[in-house]
Amino acid sequence: MTGFSTGRYRTRRLVTAAVLTAGATVLAACGWSTQNAPSTPSAPSTPSTPSTPTAPAATGHVSIKNFAFSPATVTVPAGTTVIWTNEDSDAHTVTDKGGMLHSPTLDTGATYQYTFTTPGQYSYLCSIHPFMLGTVVVTP
């Protein structure tokens, strides 16, 4: 290791590994698979047992814009996380009468998410603008 002390080389490897891990996490959050991502430098590999790939958690998206939820009705399988994003210049909420959905006031760009585990139909509204209505349909 010409020009590098053991400590510097180890730090460089750790920083490289951290950067690659952070990048893979960002890509995974955006729906990219990390299975094709470059591997991080490591010690010689040992034989491993093949594993069954796990499916990424499902996500549904609802935009809040022009004083409406879009789509007004979203259908997702149980176990899905629905994310609402306020794209309006005014504040909004995501609220249902049963109290299950109860977002804080969402300013422009803010998000709220909820994971639906039980099949059913969930109606909600914006408590600031009660004419704004939406529905989440959760299938088995």
PDB file of C-alpha atoms in Angstrom:
ATOM      1  CA  MET A   1       0.000   0.000   0.000  1.00  0.00           C
ATOM      2  CA  THR A   2       2.326   2.662  -1.197  1.00  0.00           C
ATOM      3  CA  GLY A   3       1.460   6.154   0.064  1.00  0.00           C
ATOM      4  CA  PHE A   4      -1.348   5.014   2.383  1.00  0.00           C
ATOM      5  CA  SER A   5      -1.159   4.101   6.008  1.00  0.00           C
ATOM      6  CA  THR A   6      -3.349   1.265   7.213  1.00  0.00           C
ATOM      7  CA  GLY A   7      -5.651   3.744   9.002  1.00  0.00           C
ATOM      8  CA  ARG A   8      -6.152   5.904   5.907  1.00  0.00           C
ATOM      9  CA  TYR A   9      -6.870   2.888   3.718  1.00  0.00           C
ATOM     10  CA  ARG A  10      -9.423   1.543   6.214  1.00  0.00           C
ATOM     11  CA  THR A  11     -11.094   4.985   6.466  1.00  0.00           C
ATOM     12  CA  ARG A  12     -11.239   5.234   2.673  1.00  0.00           C
ATOM     13  CA  ARG A  13     -12.878   1.789   2.447  1.00  0.00           C
ATOM     14  CA  LEU A  14     -15.420   2.702   5.158  1.00  0.00           C
ATOM     15  CA  VAL A  15     -16.293   5.984   3.468  1.00  0.00           C
ATOM     16  CA  THR A  16     -16.661   4.234   0.097  1.00  0.00           C
ATOM     17  CA  ALA A  17     -18.891   1.581   1.648  1.00  0.00           C
ATOM     18  CA  ALA A  18     -21.012   4.233   3.396  1.00  0.00           C
ATOM     19  CA  VAL A  19     -21.465   6.217   0.183  1.00  0.00           C
ATOM     20  CA  LEU A  20     -22.464   3.121  -1.801  1.00  0.00           C
ATOM     21  CA  THR A  21     -24.868   2.011   0.946  1.00  0.00           C
ATOM     22  CA  ALA A  22     -26.489   5.469   1.092  1.00  0.00           C
ATOM     23  CA  GLY A  23     -26.846   5.523  -2.694  1.00  0.00           C
ATOM     24  CA  ALA A  24     -28.427   2.066  -2.726  1.00  0.00           C
ATOM     25  CA  THR A  25     -30.858   3.163   0.012  1.00  0.00           C
ATOM     26  CA  VAL A  26     -31.923   6.204  -2.004  1.00  0.00           C
ATOM     27  CA  LEU A  27     -32.382   4.100  -5.148  1.00  0.00           C
ATOM     28  CA  ALA A  28     -34.380   1.495  -3.217  1.00  0.00           C
ATOM     29  CA  ALA A  29     -36.640   4.238  -1.818  1.00  0.00           C
ATOM     30  CA  CYS A  30     -37.286   5.351  -5.386  1.00  0.00           C
ATOM     31  CA  GLY A  31     -38.253   1.831  -6.450  1.00  0.00           C
ATOM     32  CA  TRP A  32     -34.906   0.719  -7.869  1.00  0.00           C
ATOM     33  CA  SER A  33     -33.599  -2.721  -7.044  1.00  0.00           C
ATOM     34  CA  THR A  34     -30.281  -2.959  -5.266  1.00  0.00           C
ATOM     35  CA  GLN A  35     -29.705  -6.433  -6.690  1.00  0.00           C
ATOM     36  CA  ASN A  36     -27.880  -4.939  -9.698  1.00  0.00           C
ATOM     37  CA  ALA A  37     -26.014  -2.288  -7.710  1.00  0.00           C
ATOM     38  CA  PRO A  38     -22.243  -2.535  -7.574  1.00  0.00           C
ATOM     39  CA  SER A  39     -20.989  -4.343  -4.515  1.00  0.00           C
ATOM     40  CA  THR A  40     -18.971  -2.595  -1.868  1.00  0.00           C
ATOM     41  CA  PRO A  41     -15.328  -3.551  -1.468  1.00  0.00           C
ATOM     42  CA  SER A  42     -15.003  -6.221   1.195  1.00  0.00           C
ATOM     43  CA  ALA A  43     -12.928  -9.063   2.465  1.00  0.00           C
ATOM     44  CA  PRO A  44     -12.814 -12.220   0.348  1.00  0.00           C
ATOM     45  CA  SER A  45     -16.266 -13.685   0.071  1.00  0.00           C
ATOM     46  CA  THR A  46     -17.373 -16.951   1.564  1.00  0.00           C
ATOM     47  CA  PRO A  47     -19.899 -19.267  -0.031  1.00  0.00           C
ATOM     48  CA  SER A  48     -23.445 -18.263   0.817  1.00  0.00           C
ATOM     49  CA  THR A  49     -26.809 -19.913   0.684  1.00  0.00           C
ATOM     50  CA  PRO A  50     -29.136 -18.581  -2.013  1.00  0.00           C
ATOM     51  CA  SER A  51     -31.903 -16.495  -0.494  1.00  0.00           C
ATOM     52  CA  THR A  52     -35.397 -15.799  -1.665  1.00  0.00           C
ATOM     53  CA  PRO A  53     -35.708 -12.154  -2.746  1.00  0.00           C
ATOM     54  CA  THR A  54     -38.278 -10.216  -0.777  1.00  0.00           C
ATOM     55  CA  ALA A  55     -40.740  -7.996  -2.559  1.00  0.00           C
ATOM     56  CA  PRO A  56     -40.486  -4.292  -1.753  1.00  0.00           C
ATOM     57  CA  ALA A  57     -43.294  -2.854   0.323  1.00  0.00           C
ATOM     58  CA  ALA A  58     -46.080  -1.484  -1.847  1.00  0.00           C
ATOM     59  CA  THR A  59     -46.668   2.249  -1.901  1.00  0.00           C
ATOM     60  CA  GLY A  60     -49.610   4.295  -3.124  1.00  0.00           C
ATOM     61  CA  HIS A  61     -49.377   7.998  -3.858  1.00  0.00           C
ATOM     62  CA  VAL A  62     -52.012  10.722  -3.619  1.00  0.00           C
ATOM     63  CA  SER A  63     -51.299  14.310  -4.670  1.00  0.00           C
ATOM     64  CA  ILE A  64     -53.077  17.206  -3.050  1.00  0.00           C
ATOM     65  CA  LYS A  65     -53.389  19.920  -5.673  1.00  0.00           C
ATOM     66  CA  ASN A  66     -55.986  22.372  -6.947  1.00  0.00           C
ATOM     67  CA  PHE A  67     -57.949  21.771  -3.724  1.00  0.00           C
ATOM     68  CA  ALA A  68     -58.493  18.080  -4.549  1.00  0.00           C
ATOM     69  CA  PHE A  69     -57.030  14.673  -3.753  1.00  0.00           C
ATOM     70  CA  SER A  70     -55.687  13.060  -6.909  1.00  0.00           C
ATOM     71  CA  PRO A  71     -56.600  10.347  -7.514  1.00  0.00           C
ATOM     72  CA  ALA A  72     -59.819  10.819  -5.523  1.00  0.00           C
ATOM     73  CA  THR A  73     -59.971   7.040  -5.046  1.00  0.00           C
ATOM     74  CA  VAL A  74     -56.865   4.890  -4.752  1.00  0.00           C
ATOM     75  CA  THR A  75     -57.057   1.076  -4.581  1.00  0.00           C
ATOM     76  CA  VAL A  76     -54.193  -0.770  -2.897  1.00  0.00           C
ATOM     77  CA  PRO A  77     -53.552  -4.236  -1.452  1.00  0.00           C
ATOM     78  CA  ALA A  78     -53.422  -4.678   2.334  1.00  0.00           C
ATOM     79  CA  GLY A  79     -50.002  -3.813   3.720  1.00  0.00           C
ATOM     80  CA  THR A  80     -49.560  -0.829   1.400  1.00  0.00           C
ATOM     81  CA  THR A  81     -48.335   2.530   2.633  1.00  0.00           C
ATOM     82  CA  VAL A  82     -50.191   5.437   1.050  1.00  0.00           C
ATOM     83  CA  ILE A  83     -48.321   8.737   0.886  1.00  0.00           C
ATOM     84  CA  TRP A  84     -50.144  12.055   0.459  1.00  0.00           C
ATOM     85  CA  THR A  85     -48.095  15.009  -0.816  1.00  0.00           C
ATOM     86  CA  ASN A  86     -49.380  18.582  -0.615  1.00  0.00           C
ATOM     87  CA  GLU A  87     -48.620  20.252  -3.930  1.00  0.00           C
ATOM     88  CA  ASP A  88     -50.924  23.232  -3.257  1.00  0.00           C
ATOM     89  CA  SER A  89     -49.871  26.624  -1.977  1.00  0.00           C
ATOM     90  CA  ASP A  90     -52.500  26.314   0.804  1.00  0.00           C
ATOM     91  CA  ALA A  91     -52.281  23.988   3.809  1.00  0.00           C
ATOM     92  CA  HIS A  92     -54.395  20.803   3.930  1.00  0.00           C
ATOM     93  CA  THR A  93     -54.995  17.760   6.138  1.00  0.00           C
ATOM     94  CA  VAL A  94     -55.833  14.082   5.645  1.00  0.00           C
ATOM     95  CA  THR A  95     -58.521  13.179   8.202  1.00  0.00           C
ATOM     96  CA  ASP A  96     -61.178  10.502   8.578  1.00  0.00           C
ATOM     97  CA  LYS A  97     -64.155  10.512  10.936  1.00  0.00           C
ATOM     98  CA  GLY A  98     -62.927   7.431  12.820  1.00  0.00           C
ATOM     99  CA  GLY A  99     -59.641   9.079  13.788  1.00  0.00           C
ATOM    100  CA  MET A 100     -57.471   6.495  12.061  1.00  0.00           C
ATOM    101  CA  LEU A 101     -56.161   9.050   9.539  1.00  0.00           C
ATOM    102  CA  HIS A 102     -55.161  12.228  11.304  1.00  0.00           C
ATOM    103  CA  SER A 103     -52.367  14.141   9.616  1.00  0.00           C
ATOM    104  CA  PRO A 104     -50.939  17.341  10.960  1.00  0.00           C
ATOM    105  CA  THR A 105     -51.525  20.439   8.859  1.00  0.00           C
ATOM    106  CA  LEU A 106     -49.557  19.808   5.666  1.00  0.00           C
ATOM    107  CA  ASP A 107     -47.873  22.891   4.256  1.00  0.00           C
ATOM    108  CA  THR A 108     -46.685  23.017   0.641  1.00  0.00           C
ATOM    109  CA  GLY A 109     -44.363  20.085  -0.063  1.00  0.00           C
ATOM    110  CA  ALA A 110     -45.191  18.251   3.175  1.00  0.00           C
ATOM    111  CA  THR A 111     -46.172  14.573   3.164  1.00  0.00           C
ATOM    112  CA  TYR A 112     -48.263  12.271   5.335  1.00  0.00           C
ATOM    113  CA  GLN A 113     -48.248   8.495   5.166  1.00  0.00           C
ATOM    114  CA  TYR A 114     -50.309   5.670   6.572  1.00  0.00           C
ATOM    115  CA  THR A 115     -49.957   1.899   6.153  1.00  0.00           C
ATOM    116  CA  PHE A 116     -53.279   0.142   5.549  1.00  0.00           C
ATOM    117  CA  THR A 117     -53.279  -3.396   6.966  1.00  0.00           C
ATOM    118  CA  THR A 118     -57.007  -4.233   6.985  1.00  0.00           C
ATOM    119  CA  PRO A 119     -59.082  -4.578   3.815  1.00  0.00           C
ATOM    120  CA  GLY A 120     -61.967  -2.137   3.531  1.00  0.00           C
ATOM    121  CA  GLN A 121     -62.981   1.268   2.253  1.00  0.00           C
ATOM    122  CA  TYR A 122     -61.610   4.334   4.038  1.00  0.00           C
ATOM    123  CA  SER A 123     -63.127   7.744   3.284  1.00  0.00           C
ATOM    124  CA  TYR A 124     -61.259  10.875   4.282  1.00  0.00           C
ATOM    125  CA  LEU A 125     -61.338  14.648   3.818  1.00  0.00           C
ATOM    126  CA  CYS A 126     -59.343  17.802   4.388  1.00  0.00           C
ATOM    127  CA  SER A 127     -60.553  19.205   7.720  1.00  0.00           C
ATOM    128  CA  ILE A 128     -59.625  22.725   6.577  1.00  0.00           C
ATOM    129  CA  HIS A 129     -61.523  22.371   3.278  1.00  0.00           C
ATOM    130  CA  PRO A 130     -64.250  19.743   3.958  1.00  0.00           C
ATOM    131  CA  PHE A 131     -65.366  19.730   0.305  1.00  0.00           C
ATOM    132  CA  MET A 132     -62.086  17.920  -0.493  1.00  0.00           C
ATOM    133  CA  LEU A 133     -62.940  14.210  -0.333  1.00  0.00           C
ATOM    134  CA  GLY A 134     -60.958  11.054  -0.991  1.00  0.00           C
ATOM    135  CA  THR A 135     -61.189   7.295  -0.566  1.00  0.00           C
ATOM    136  CA  VAL A 136     -58.671   4.502  -0.073  1.00  0.00           C
ATOM    137  CA  VAL A 137     -59.935   1.033  -1.031  1.00  0.00           C
ATOM    138  CA  VAL A 138     -57.826  -1.719   0.527  1.00  0.00           C
ATOM    139  CA  THR A 139     -58.079  -5.169  -1.052  1.00  0.00           C
ATOM    140  CA  PRO A 140     -57.036  -8.480   0.569  1.00  0.00           C
TER     141      PRO A 140
END
